[in-house]
Amino acid sequence: MGTDAHAFLSDLARGLTPRADQMVHVMLQHLRSELPEVWKYEDIASVAPAALSEHIAAGLDFLEHGLAMAEVRTPPAAIEFARRLAEHGVPISQLLRVYRLVHADLLDQLYTETARAAGSQELINATTVALSAMAFEYVDRTSEQTVAAYQRERDHWLQRRLIVINEAGTRIGTTLDTTRTAQELADVGADHLADLVVVDLLSGALQEEETYAAAGPATLRRIAGAVSEGCPAPALGTGQAHTYPEDSEQAHVLATGAPLRLPLTADGVPAWLAMSTDRARCLRALNPHSLLLVPLWARGSPLGLAQFVRCQPADPFDDDELLLAQEIASRAAVNIDNARRYTQERSTALTLQRSLLPHHMPQDASVETASRYLPSGSRAGVGGDWFDVIPLSGARVALVVGDVIGHGLHAAATMGRLRTAVRTLADIDLPPDELLTHLDDVVIRLQHEEEGDTDEISATCLYAIYDPVSRTCSLASAGHLPPAVATPPTADGTGLTARAVDFPELPVGPPLGLGGLPFESARFELPPGSRLVLYTDGLVQSRSRDVETALALLRDALSRAPASLEETCDELLSALLPSHPADDIALLVAQTGALDAGHVATWDLASDPAVVSEARAHACDQLAAWGLEELAFTTELVVSELVTNAIRYGKSPIQLRMILQSALTCEVSDASSTAPHLRRARNFDEGGRGLLLVAQLTEHWGTRHHREGKVIWAEQQIPAFLGKTSSAPA
């Protein structure tokens, strides 16, 4: 009976072979009604008839010839059908359902024909049993091969997806520039996903605001666009501003953060995508048929919208491609937000930095100065570099340059605090080494005040004092590079002028903030017309060269520098810097002047009250020589009070010095370290009002200490009409 059943099945299969096309048609209709979502893909719909036809032919051939199971092979069209499903991300459950439906239909038709053609119930039963056993074995064998083909294609697609995602991670966000990051997103999308990609950002995001939601339709600006290779480029409308209606799909995607896939037709290009008549004409020429709207969200806030368009004959976007576009857009949104935040912080820090740096150098005959501050061109952001020029008593001037370790708002704010501290300490006329010691204490206190999650505060600083009377420069360094010193120009053998440039030996102390370690001062003479160049490490430190090479370039540029200090600054920057410096740079160039004997008068005085009148006489005579007789009354009172205090409370030797510069300064020095102070005299006190009168009648007064004692000084402004009659210092 088994042989009869197999023979019957062979005859049955031979008889059904001419009707195979009819069987395919019936099965296709059944599949379309059961699984309409699979047939929306054109390539799947096109390969399905061939796959069914080959399946039916293979099944009938298997029954007709009684083939062994080892010889069963899944038809090639069925393998291709499985691959297409995997490409489009159709779940494997759908593939298995298709398989079950196809073989169930085929088996049902075979059962029907068996019942019609078999002559006896016994043959029908035997044939049904044999047919069922062979059908299930055939299905197991072929479905295993189909699933394997599906999985291979799926794994291959996932691998391609990972490659695209990795490439997006490499190509998107290469700079902290919002527009460039958006363009990188568009380029990656056009290379791997779509024929046309455009990126719109909310105006609020471009204006670096913290929140972007606003009442009414949001305004966006198209900042990037790209087309795939071989696709005609339409007018992308980059730079144009536009809005989407509140009830539009785009507004919904922006508000909810949920992506959307939409069909398109060439004749029905929506106005929000076209944006203009010319652009609509170009889009219709592309024949678009599928669109992805992907929101750009970061940290819970919308930034904008990326639109991916596919044109004929490419397949429409599927679910997997929507997920891929989402992944790429999400990465790009984070990078765009980082760029926006970086730009915001950099702008704020740069504004703070520039507001804290000196805008106008003090007009002083002691030195002529020029300066530059350049923020870094790297991702590190604005740093804490600063410089300053501080007038001191006795016609002296302090030159300062410093660098707070770190970048960003914290470094800029710390720089402002340290600059203020330096000015405060300079106001009490501390020597350079003592000033840095006190500044070190300030940094340590700031460290203790900082929260635990902030970077530790540290800084370097170079503080120099130039005295135009003695023509000496004293300076100390807290971890900072030594200055460059250029002598006045001299003519060489060719008639050209050049400056000798040197980097003076300077004991470099530790950076500020370490505490407990001493600072030392160095002192050297500077001929009039010398140039002192102070700078931060960004000028000479670079990955492409060592410091020695940079210092050699600095020496060469400074030796040939022009007479103008402003041009000298430009020459130095041009010689040493790349187009985008990696670190902030502060540069201060000072050319020294000198006060000759005609502008400085000095008298040694005995520690005797009788010399007070003599000191007043010397002062009056000197004022007459300078043509400043109108200042005689105040000057006599100042000299009388200061000399009297030195004799009464100080120690020998006592010296009176008068300096004529932009102001008239009277100084009295003695060997005592006791400093005078203002006090409130009572009604019947005979003394105690002298310094109060000095403070009221002069512009400034104060005390500075040195290792041999102290100097008490008072400064008077010279009226403009008198200043014109006095000759300028050399």
XYZ file of C-alpha atoms in Angstrom:
730
model
C 0.000 0.000 0.000
C 2.936 2.321 0.714
C 4.175 1.724 -2.824
C 0.689 2.341 -4.196
C 0.490 5.652 -2.236
C 3.825 6.864 -3.553
C 2.902 5.855 -7.075
C -0.399 7.658 -6.690
C 1.373 10.804 -5.466
C 3.753 10.658 -8.411
C 0.848 10.475 -10.831
C -0.960 13.199 -8.915
C 2.041 15.555 -9.082
C 2.479 14.865 -12.808
C -1.126 15.744 -13.407
C -0.930 19.028 -11.372
C 2.210 20.359 -13.050
C 0.323 21.971 -16.009
C -1.891 23.772 -13.479
C 1.066 25.223 -11.478
C 0.482 28.805 -12.654
C -3.120 28.643 -11.519
C -1.978 27.387 -8.106
C 0.522 30.289 -7.863
C -2.221 32.809 -8.577
C -4.494 31.392 -5.873
C -1.690 31.409 -3.316
C -0.672 34.996 -4.170
C -4.195 36.212 -3.619
C -4.305 34.465 -0.263
C -0.946 35.891 0.819
C -1.864 39.434 -0.191
C -5.010 39.291 1.870
C -3.274 37.741 4.894
C -0.023 39.779 4.869
C -0.631 43.134 3.142
C 2.241 44.831 5.066
C 4.794 42.604 3.345
C 3.532 43.456 -0.139
C 4.037 47.223 0.302
C 7.668 46.770 -0.735
C 7.898 46.745 -4.523
C 10.947 44.513 -4.756
C 9.343 41.911 -2.476
C 6.131 41.973 -4.504
C 8.109 41.522 -7.701
C 10.053 38.461 -6.533
C 7.155 36.748 -4.731
C 5.520 35.159 -7.879
C 8.819 33.600 -8.936
C 9.446 32.322 -5.430
C 5.971 30.720 -5.275
C 6.309 29.248 -8.756
C 9.669 27.663 -7.944
C 8.363 26.371 -4.615
C 5.369 24.671 -6.241
C 7.512 23.300 -9.051
C 10.060 21.947 -6.587
C 7.352 20.364 -4.419
C 5.617 18.680 -7.353
C 8.953 17.514 -8.719
C 9.808 16.045 -5.306
C 6.543 14.067 -5.258
C 6.705 13.024 -8.903
C 10.219 11.570 -8.757
C 10.254 10.462 -5.142
C 13.460 12.332 -4.369
C 15.468 11.680 -1.235
C 15.452 14.437 1.389
C 19.221 14.905 1.057
C 18.613 16.109 -2.493
C 16.076 18.771 -1.498
C 17.220 22.359 -2.087
C 15.300 25.530 -1.407
C 14.482 27.289 -4.684
C 16.770 30.325 -5.434
C 13.817 32.716 -5.739
C 12.631 31.682 -2.266
C 16.118 32.424 -0.888
C 16.000 35.818 -2.605
C 12.539 36.446 -1.160
C 13.895 35.800 2.349
C 16.861 38.105 1.703
C 14.560 40.907 0.568
C 12.496 40.563 3.734
C 15.688 40.793 5.809
C 16.859 43.868 3.889
C 13.650 45.689 4.692
C 13.711 44.683 8.329
C 10.579 42.551 8.096
C 10.516 40.376 11.235
C 11.453 36.735 10.781
C 8.057 35.769 12.181
C 6.516 37.190 9.012
C 8.820 35.091 6.868
C 7.854 31.948 8.766
C 4.182 32.843 8.458
C 4.562 33.228 4.697
C 6.233 29.851 4.621
C 3.469 28.201 6.624
C 0.731 29.733 4.499
C 2.374 28.681 1.217
C 2.909 25.104 2.232
C -0.483 24.860 3.912
C -2.162 26.027 0.703
C -0.109 23.600 -1.380
C -0.882 20.721 0.974
C -4.550 21.636 1.035
C -4.722 21.513 -2.756
C -2.941 18.139 -2.766
C -5.402 16.796 -0.186
C -8.294 18.011 -2.297
C -6.948 16.367 -5.465
C -6.223 13.134 -3.559
C -9.786 12.920 -2.352
C -11.055 13.509 -5.879
C -8.743 11.118 -7.736
C -8.249 8.214 -5.306
C -10.545 5.234 -5.957
C -10.823 4.016 -2.394
C -10.861 5.369 1.127
C -7.958 3.116 1.984
C -5.804 4.755 -0.719
C -6.896 8.204 0.389
C -5.859 7.456 3.971
C -2.508 5.976 2.981
C -1.787 8.823 0.579
C -2.720 11.434 3.179
C -0.370 9.879 5.742
C 2.513 9.656 3.281
C 1.877 13.136 1.924
C 1.796 14.672 5.402
C 5.046 12.997 6.437
C 6.860 14.068 3.265
C 5.415 17.595 3.401
C 6.533 18.259 6.958
C 10.005 16.871 6.242
C 10.203 18.963 3.074
C 9.089 22.093 4.939
C 11.621 21.516 7.718
C 14.452 21.108 5.234
C 13.636 24.096 3.024
C 12.611 26.447 5.852
C 15.910 25.804 7.594
C 17.771 26.977 4.483
C 15.452 29.961 4.081
C 15.887 31.080 7.690
C 19.653 30.728 7.364
C 19.605 32.953 4.249
C 17.405 35.462 6.090
C 19.765 35.526 9.099
C 22.870 35.928 6.943
C 21.333 38.882 5.179
C 20.107 40.336 8.457
C 23.540 40.012 10.032
C 25.065 41.594 6.957
C 22.614 44.500 7.160
C 23.268 44.992 10.881
C 26.981 44.991 10.153
C 26.462 47.655 7.489
C 24.362 49.630 9.977
C 27.119 49.473 12.580
C 29.627 50.580 9.954
C 27.430 53.568 9.062
C 26.942 54.444 12.739
C 30.680 54.209 13.388
C 31.388 56.326 10.340
C 28.843 58.878 11.545
C 30.588 58.966 14.917
C 33.861 59.706 13.145
C 32.588 62.221 10.594
C 30.012 64.115 12.639
C 31.213 66.495 15.339
C 34.782 66.980 14.146
C 34.626 70.614 15.249
C 32.712 72.632 17.801
C 30.960 74.554 15.045
C 27.180 74.293 14.794
C 26.877 74.845 11.046
C 29.689 72.469 10.145
C 28.275 69.744 12.396
C 24.876 70.061 10.691
C 26.557 69.836 7.280
C 28.416 66.705 8.383
C 25.062 65.141 9.314
C 23.668 65.993 5.884
C 26.745 64.558 4.133
C 26.597 61.247 6.007
C 22.866 60.959 5.326
C 23.336 61.602 1.607
C 26.149 59.037 1.405
C 24.287 56.173 3.097
C 20.559 56.794 3.449
C 18.910 59.315 1.173
C 19.128 61.130 -2.124
C 18.530 64.494 -0.472
C 19.115 65.619 3.129
C 18.383 69.040 4.622
C 18.930 70.188 8.212
C 16.922 72.986 9.844
C 17.762 74.404 13.277
C 15.524 76.453 15.516
C 16.493 80.102 15.699
C 16.679 79.789 19.468
C 19.340 77.098 19.163
C 21.387 79.244 16.808
C 21.135 82.149 19.252
C 22.646 79.955 21.998
C 19.606 80.139 24.232
C 19.031 77.582 26.964
C 15.413 76.860 25.980
C 13.912 76.906 22.523
C 10.169 76.363 22.952
C 8.101 79.411 22.149
C 4.436 80.231 21.751
C 3.181 80.005 18.201
C 4.971 78.526 15.175
C 8.695 78.047 15.689
C 11.112 79.791 13.352
C 13.803 77.613 11.814
C 16.763 78.323 9.604
C 18.056 75.917 6.988
C 21.767 75.663 7.666
C 22.868 72.530 5.800
C 21.951 70.296 2.881
C 23.451 67.551 0.711
C 22.522 65.292 -2.221
C 23.786 61.807 -3.020
C 26.320 61.160 -5.763
C 24.788 61.208 -9.214
C 21.648 62.970 -8.050
C 20.955 66.420 -9.578
C 21.394 69.081 -6.904
C 18.277 71.186 -6.281
C 18.288 74.629 -4.715
C 18.633 73.694 -1.037
C 17.631 77.089 0.313
C 20.507 77.161 2.796
C 20.364 80.224 5.022
C 16.628 80.800 4.577
C 14.333 81.173 7.578
C 10.881 79.582 7.632
C 8.128 78.390 9.964
C 5.909 75.307 10.070
C 2.181 75.532 10.867
C 1.300 74.325 14.332
C -0.814 71.457 12.939
C 1.856 70.268 10.464
C 3.762 66.984 10.694
C 7.015 68.910 11.146
C 5.689 70.865 14.123
C 4.444 67.604 15.635
C 7.828 65.925 15.185
C 9.601 68.919 16.716
C 7.222 69.016 19.677
C 7.102 65.301 20.456
C 10.575 64.170 19.414
C 9.022 61.188 17.552
C 10.257 60.563 13.959
C 7.843 60.146 11.078
C 7.904 58.387 7.688
C 5.779 59.888 4.917
C 5.078 58.981 1.284
C 5.607 61.635 -1.406
C 4.631 62.088 -5.014
C 6.338 64.241 -7.602
C 3.143 66.206 -8.174
C 2.378 66.531 -4.473
C 5.592 67.953 -3.059
C 4.430 69.770 0.105
C 4.986 73.494 0.371
C 6.963 73.180 3.605
C 9.527 71.011 1.821
C 9.667 73.059 -1.363
C 9.873 76.482 0.340
C 9.804 78.257 -3.050
C 8.509 77.820 -6.608
C 12.000 77.188 -8.009
C 12.738 74.644 -5.312
C 9.412 72.865 -5.922
C 10.284 72.589 -9.644
C 13.673 71.062 -8.795
C 12.145 68.582 -6.367
C 9.541 67.448 -8.885
C 12.385 66.740 -11.311
C 13.909 64.436 -8.708
C 10.652 62.419 -8.505
C 10.623 62.002 -4.692
C 8.574 59.200 -3.163
C 9.636 58.729 0.472
C 10.464 61.110 3.329
C 11.830 60.736 6.842
C 11.304 63.516 9.382
C 13.794 63.020 12.206
C 13.894 65.442 15.168
C 17.163 66.786 16.543
C 16.764 66.648 20.303
C 19.416 66.943 23.005
C 19.128 67.060 26.791
C 15.364 67.045 26.591
C 15.032 70.073 24.303
C 14.422 70.356 20.541
C 17.189 71.790 18.395
C 15.788 71.321 14.913
C 14.789 68.839 12.250
C 16.573 66.626 9.708
C 14.681 65.647 6.547
C 15.733 62.644 4.430
C 14.223 62.327 0.941
C 14.397 59.333 -1.414
C 13.645 59.524 -5.095
C 12.735 56.971 -7.760
C 13.837 54.255 -8.429
C 15.172 53.723 -4.875
C 13.044 51.775 -2.410
C 11.015 53.646 0.191
C 12.447 53.991 3.674
C 11.765 51.024 5.933
C 11.639 50.746 9.715
C 15.294 49.817 10.053
C 16.366 52.793 7.984
C 14.191 55.017 10.129
C 16.002 53.685 13.218
C 19.350 54.248 11.521
C 18.434 57.823 10.617
C 17.314 58.337 14.210
C 20.622 57.048 15.548
C 22.687 59.294 13.278
C 20.498 62.327 13.971
C 20.648 61.706 17.722
C 24.439 61.669 17.656
C 24.494 64.798 15.545
C 22.055 66.561 17.906
C 24.344 65.941 20.873
C 27.293 67.310 18.904
C 25.293 70.332 17.754
C 24.241 71.033 21.326
C 27.826 70.630 22.524
C 28.942 73.069 19.838
C 26.198 75.510 20.855
C 27.126 75.264 24.530
C 30.817 75.569 23.747
C 30.167 78.653 21.642
C 28.032 80.129 24.393
C 30.615 79.492 27.118
C 33.474 80.622 24.903
C 31.629 83.842 24.044
C 30.826 84.479 27.702
C 34.364 83.668 28.846
C 35.892 85.789 26.092
C 33.629 88.714 26.979
C 34.570 88.333 30.633
C 38.229 87.966 29.742
C 38.305 91.070 27.576
C 36.366 93.108 30.152
C 38.955 92.244 32.798
C 42.007 93.025 30.678
C 43.199 96.659 30.477
C 41.652 98.549 27.570
C 43.879 101.612 27.761
C 47.490 101.567 28.818
C 48.438 104.335 31.273
C 50.272 107.233 29.660
C 53.638 107.244 31.374
C 57.051 108.519 30.345
C 58.674 105.604 32.194
C 57.700 103.083 29.552
C 55.874 102.956 26.262
C 53.785 99.809 25.907
C 51.835 97.771 23.373
C 49.961 94.546 23.982
C 47.984 91.735 22.400
C 45.583 89.118 23.706
C 44.597 86.208 21.451
C 42.126 83.519 22.577
C 42.920 79.964 21.583
C 41.577 78.533 18.353
C 41.138 75.045 19.836
C 38.307 73.234 21.627
C 39.968 73.984 24.956
C 38.259 77.379 25.056
C 39.264 80.732 26.457
C 41.954 80.560 29.115
C 43.096 82.702 32.002
C 45.991 84.635 30.436
C 46.358 88.278 31.447
C 48.733 91.229 31.416
C 48.761 94.574 33.157
C 50.655 97.847 33.409
C 50.435 99.470 36.855
C 51.844 102.940 37.629
C 53.742 103.030 40.931
C 55.098 105.786 43.096
C 58.393 107.455 42.252
C 57.718 107.378 38.462
C 58.114 103.604 38.516
C 55.866 101.171 36.673
C 54.945 97.527 37.229
C 54.650 95.141 34.283
C 52.658 91.971 34.876
C 51.863 88.867 32.851
C 50.164 85.725 34.167
C 48.412 82.539 33.171
C 45.717 80.706 35.146
C 45.915 76.977 34.509
C 42.771 75.747 32.735
C 40.206 77.124 30.323
C 36.650 78.388 30.275
C 34.605 80.637 32.512
C 36.249 79.396 35.697
C 39.729 80.247 34.410
C 38.606 83.677 33.164
C 36.919 84.498 36.481
C 39.972 83.344 38.435
C 42.144 85.503 36.213
C 40.054 88.534 37.137
C 40.400 87.799 40.832
C 44.166 87.394 40.592
C 44.565 90.540 38.490
C 42.644 92.480 41.130
C 44.815 90.956 43.856
C 47.997 91.946 42.002
C 46.782 95.530 41.631
C 45.909 95.668 45.345
C 49.304 94.304 46.364
C 51.064 96.623 43.903
C 49.278 99.577 45.487
C 51.178 98.982 48.734
C 54.463 98.948 46.808
C 55.675 95.454 47.653
C 58.895 94.191 46.049
C 58.331 91.551 43.340
C 59.277 88.545 45.474
C 57.117 89.654 48.401
C 54.199 90.425 46.133
C 54.306 86.895 44.671
C 54.470 85.441 48.171
C 51.262 87.260 49.119
C 49.681 86.332 45.772
C 50.537 82.696 46.469
C 48.598 82.986 49.738
C 45.648 84.450 47.824
C 45.585 81.455 45.450
C 45.730 79.014 48.363
C 42.765 80.751 50.003
C 40.859 80.574 46.726
C 41.590 76.840 46.572
C 40.073 76.357 50.011
C 36.975 78.290 48.982
C 36.374 76.223 45.857
C 33.913 73.342 45.767
C 35.297 69.830 45.608
C 34.147 69.128 42.030
C 35.945 72.128 40.499
C 39.450 72.068 39.116
C 42.211 73.033 41.508
C 43.354 76.613 41.036
C 46.918 77.185 39.919
C 48.626 79.949 37.983
C 51.956 81.328 36.861
C 52.929 84.988 37.087
C 55.815 87.278 36.227
C 55.969 90.610 38.063
C 58.505 93.266 37.063
C 59.142 96.828 38.308
C 60.995 99.316 36.161
C 62.510 102.448 37.735
C 63.284 105.187 35.162
C 65.436 107.088 37.660
C 67.879 104.295 38.420
C 67.114 102.640 35.067
C 66.869 99.245 36.720
C 64.372 96.446 36.416
C 63.631 94.099 39.307
C 61.439 91.085 38.696
C 60.351 87.735 40.120
C 58.686 84.704 38.553
C 56.192 82.196 39.918
C 56.628 79.363 37.436
C 56.528 81.744 34.492
C 58.832 81.968 31.482
C 61.524 84.688 31.697
C 61.068 87.811 29.563
C 63.044 88.702 26.475
C 65.200 91.833 26.738
C 66.278 93.708 23.614
C 68.890 96.460 23.811
C 68.524 99.745 21.886
C 69.205 99.343 18.152
C 72.753 99.736 16.862
C 74.051 99.927 13.312
C 75.889 96.874 12.026
C 78.521 96.722 9.279
C 75.918 96.903 6.519
C 74.324 100.035 7.887
C 71.231 98.153 9.099
C 70.093 98.506 12.681
C 69.556 95.538 14.956
C 68.933 94.848 18.613
C 70.800 92.406 20.799
C 68.251 90.084 22.400
C 68.795 88.077 25.548
C 66.777 86.072 28.067
C 68.134 87.141 31.452
C 68.921 84.596 34.125
C 66.000 84.597 36.513
C 65.358 82.372 39.537
C 61.982 80.827 38.666
C 59.865 80.008 41.691
C 57.034 77.460 41.870
C 53.627 78.161 40.330
C 51.126 79.952 42.541
C 49.092 77.735 44.807
C 51.743 75.338 46.097
C 52.594 77.363 49.212
C 55.585 77.270 51.529
C 58.254 77.817 48.871
C 60.167 81.101 48.494
C 60.355 83.460 45.545
C 63.474 85.374 44.592
C 63.984 88.647 42.746
C 66.505 89.443 40.042
C 67.708 92.948 39.240
C 69.480 94.351 36.191
C 69.979 97.656 34.412
C 68.216 98.585 31.195
C 69.584 101.321 28.927
C 66.961 103.829 27.739
C 65.212 102.521 24.639
C 65.462 98.880 25.679
C 62.514 96.589 25.086
C 61.122 94.198 27.656
C 58.872 91.474 26.174
C 56.590 89.580 28.559
C 54.435 86.720 27.235
C 52.525 83.602 28.224
C 53.510 80.094 27.187
C 51.006 79.963 24.317
C 53.389 82.138 22.301
C 56.301 79.679 22.401
C 54.887 76.250 23.231
C 53.649 74.100 20.378
C 53.380 70.410 19.498
C 55.199 71.032 16.237
C 58.394 72.477 17.771
C 60.296 72.652 21.040
C 60.580 75.734 23.245
C 64.219 76.365 22.311
C 63.297 76.650 18.636
C 60.453 79.034 19.486
C 62.730 81.205 21.647
C 65.210 81.363 18.760
C 62.398 82.583 16.495
C 61.404 85.119 19.138
C 64.980 86.370 19.431
C 65.328 86.707 15.657
C 61.984 88.511 15.222
C 62.669 90.870 18.118
C 66.154 91.739 16.881
C 64.680 92.911 13.550
C 61.511 94.438 14.993
C 60.369 97.816 13.648
C 60.395 101.015 15.670
C 56.646 100.911 16.306
C 55.682 98.791 19.279
C 52.314 97.952 17.732
C 54.056 96.666 14.614
C 56.496 94.795 16.847
C 53.602 92.910 18.465
C 52.254 91.973 15.039
C 55.690 90.838 13.865
C 56.172 88.596 16.887
C 52.763 86.981 16.520
C 53.271 86.456 12.817
C 56.671 84.851 13.324
C 55.702 82.466 16.104
C 52.023 81.566 15.785
C 50.025 79.214 13.568
C 46.720 80.425 12.160
C 44.776 78.807 15.014
C 46.825 78.836 18.230
C 46.189 75.921 20.571
C 46.410 78.083 23.693
C 45.619 81.628 24.745
C 48.344 84.210 24.293
C 49.051 87.373 26.242
C 51.862 89.566 24.950
C 53.186 92.783 26.473
C 56.009 94.796 24.901
C 57.443 97.703 26.921
C 60.089 100.162 25.740
C 61.916 101.824 28.608
C 62.460 105.537 29.099
C 64.655 107.367 31.616
C 64.485 110.449 33.790
C 67.665 112.471 33.516
C 69.222 114.699 36.192
C 67.162 117.634 34.976
C 63.989 115.932 36.194
C 65.211 114.459 39.469
C 66.582 116.409 42.427
C 67.983 114.715 45.562
C 69.236 116.100 48.908
C 70.720 114.247 51.852
C 69.450 115.681 55.133
C 70.733 115.498 58.675
C 68.485 114.138 61.418
C 68.003 117.625 62.896
C 64.784 119.664 63.064
C 66.738 122.680 61.868
C 67.069 121.176 58.364
C 63.312 121.346 57.746
C 63.490 124.982 56.648
C 66.509 124.124 54.535
C 64.526 121.324 52.854
C 61.674 123.751 52.099
C 64.162 126.152 50.524
C 65.619 123.402 48.342
C 62.122 122.485 47.183
C 61.186 126.080 46.338
C 64.401 126.624 44.400
C 63.825 123.455 42.400
C 60.252 124.426 41.604
C 61.492 127.758 40.308
C 64.004 125.949 38.105
C 61.210 123.834 36.680
C 58.838 126.751 36.252
C 56.347 125.373 38.781
C 56.251 128.252 41.269
C 52.455 127.935 41.564
C 52.939 124.613 43.335
C 55.257 126.130 45.940
C 52.729 126.480 48.783
C 51.550 122.881 48.695
C 55.030 121.519 48.052
C 56.508 123.413 51.023
C 53.813 122.036 53.311
C 54.341 118.469 52.010
C 58.133 118.638 52.317
C 57.931 120.177 55.778
C 55.570 117.462 57.059
C 57.388 114.503 55.517
C 60.849 115.642 56.592
C 59.620 116.426 60.107
C 58.099 112.944 60.442
C 61.310 111.324 59.204
C 63.401 113.261 61.712
C 60.975 112.666 64.580
C 60.111 109.014 64.026
C 62.683 107.697 61.558
C 66.383 106.968 61.459
C 69.309 108.315 59.494
C 70.163 108.519 56.699
C 67.323 110.798 55.567
C 66.943 111.866 51.971
C 64.578 114.212 50.111
C 63.900 113.566 46.438
C 61.704 115.459 43.949
C 60.715 113.909 40.627
C 59.175 115.760 37.713
C 57.285 113.605 35.289
C 53.616 113.804 34.340
C 53.162 114.619 38.040
C 55.336 116.175 40.734
C 56.421 113.655 43.360
C 58.045 114.497 46.697
C 59.721 111.604 48.509
C 61.400 111.389 51.897
C 63.268 108.201 52.795
C 64.790 107.050 56.074
C 66.187 103.849 57.581
C 63.203 103.086 59.810
C 60.532 100.534 58.869
C 57.859 102.253 60.993
C 55.098 103.467 58.710
C 53.113 106.664 59.400
C 49.334 106.611 59.511
C 46.527 109.083 59.507
C 44.855 109.733 62.834
C 42.062 111.951 64.024
C 43.500 114.847 66.085
C 41.425 116.075 69.013
C 40.512 119.740 69.400
C 43.326 120.626 71.796
C 46.074 118.412 70.256
C 49.089 120.380 69.035
C 50.000 117.812 66.381
C 48.610 114.912 64.376
C 47.195 116.924 61.482
C 50.189 116.924 59.145
C 49.484 113.759 57.152
C 45.804 114.668 56.993
C 46.770 117.939 55.297
C 49.117 116.089 52.935
C 46.329 113.677 51.999
C 43.899 116.545 51.393
C 46.246 118.714 49.312
C 47.859 116.038 47.115
C 46.481 113.597 44.549
C 48.046 110.487 46.079
C 50.313 109.659 48.959
C 51.664 106.496 50.500
C 54.535 104.503 51.898
C 56.718 101.876 50.300
C 59.164 99.698 52.143
C 62.519 98.414 51.031
C 65.248 96.431 52.686
C 67.021 99.573 53.990
C 63.910 101.262 55.386
C 60.945 103.080 53.884
C 59.941 105.921 51.589
C 56.998 108.270 52.225
C 55.789 109.980 49.072
C 53.142 112.424 47.916
C 52.125 113.208 44.363
C 50.652 116.408 42.911
C 49.079 116.789 39.521
C 50.712 119.429 37.307
C 48.245 121.868 35.678
C 48.058 121.410 31.934
C 49.339 124.897 31.097
C 52.316 124.359 33.394
C 52.987 120.918 32.001
C 53.488 122.424 28.547
C 56.286 124.652 29.833
C 58.303 121.828 31.320
C 60.561 119.781 29.140
C 59.844 116.071 28.754
C 62.089 113.455 30.326
C 64.681 111.818 28.171
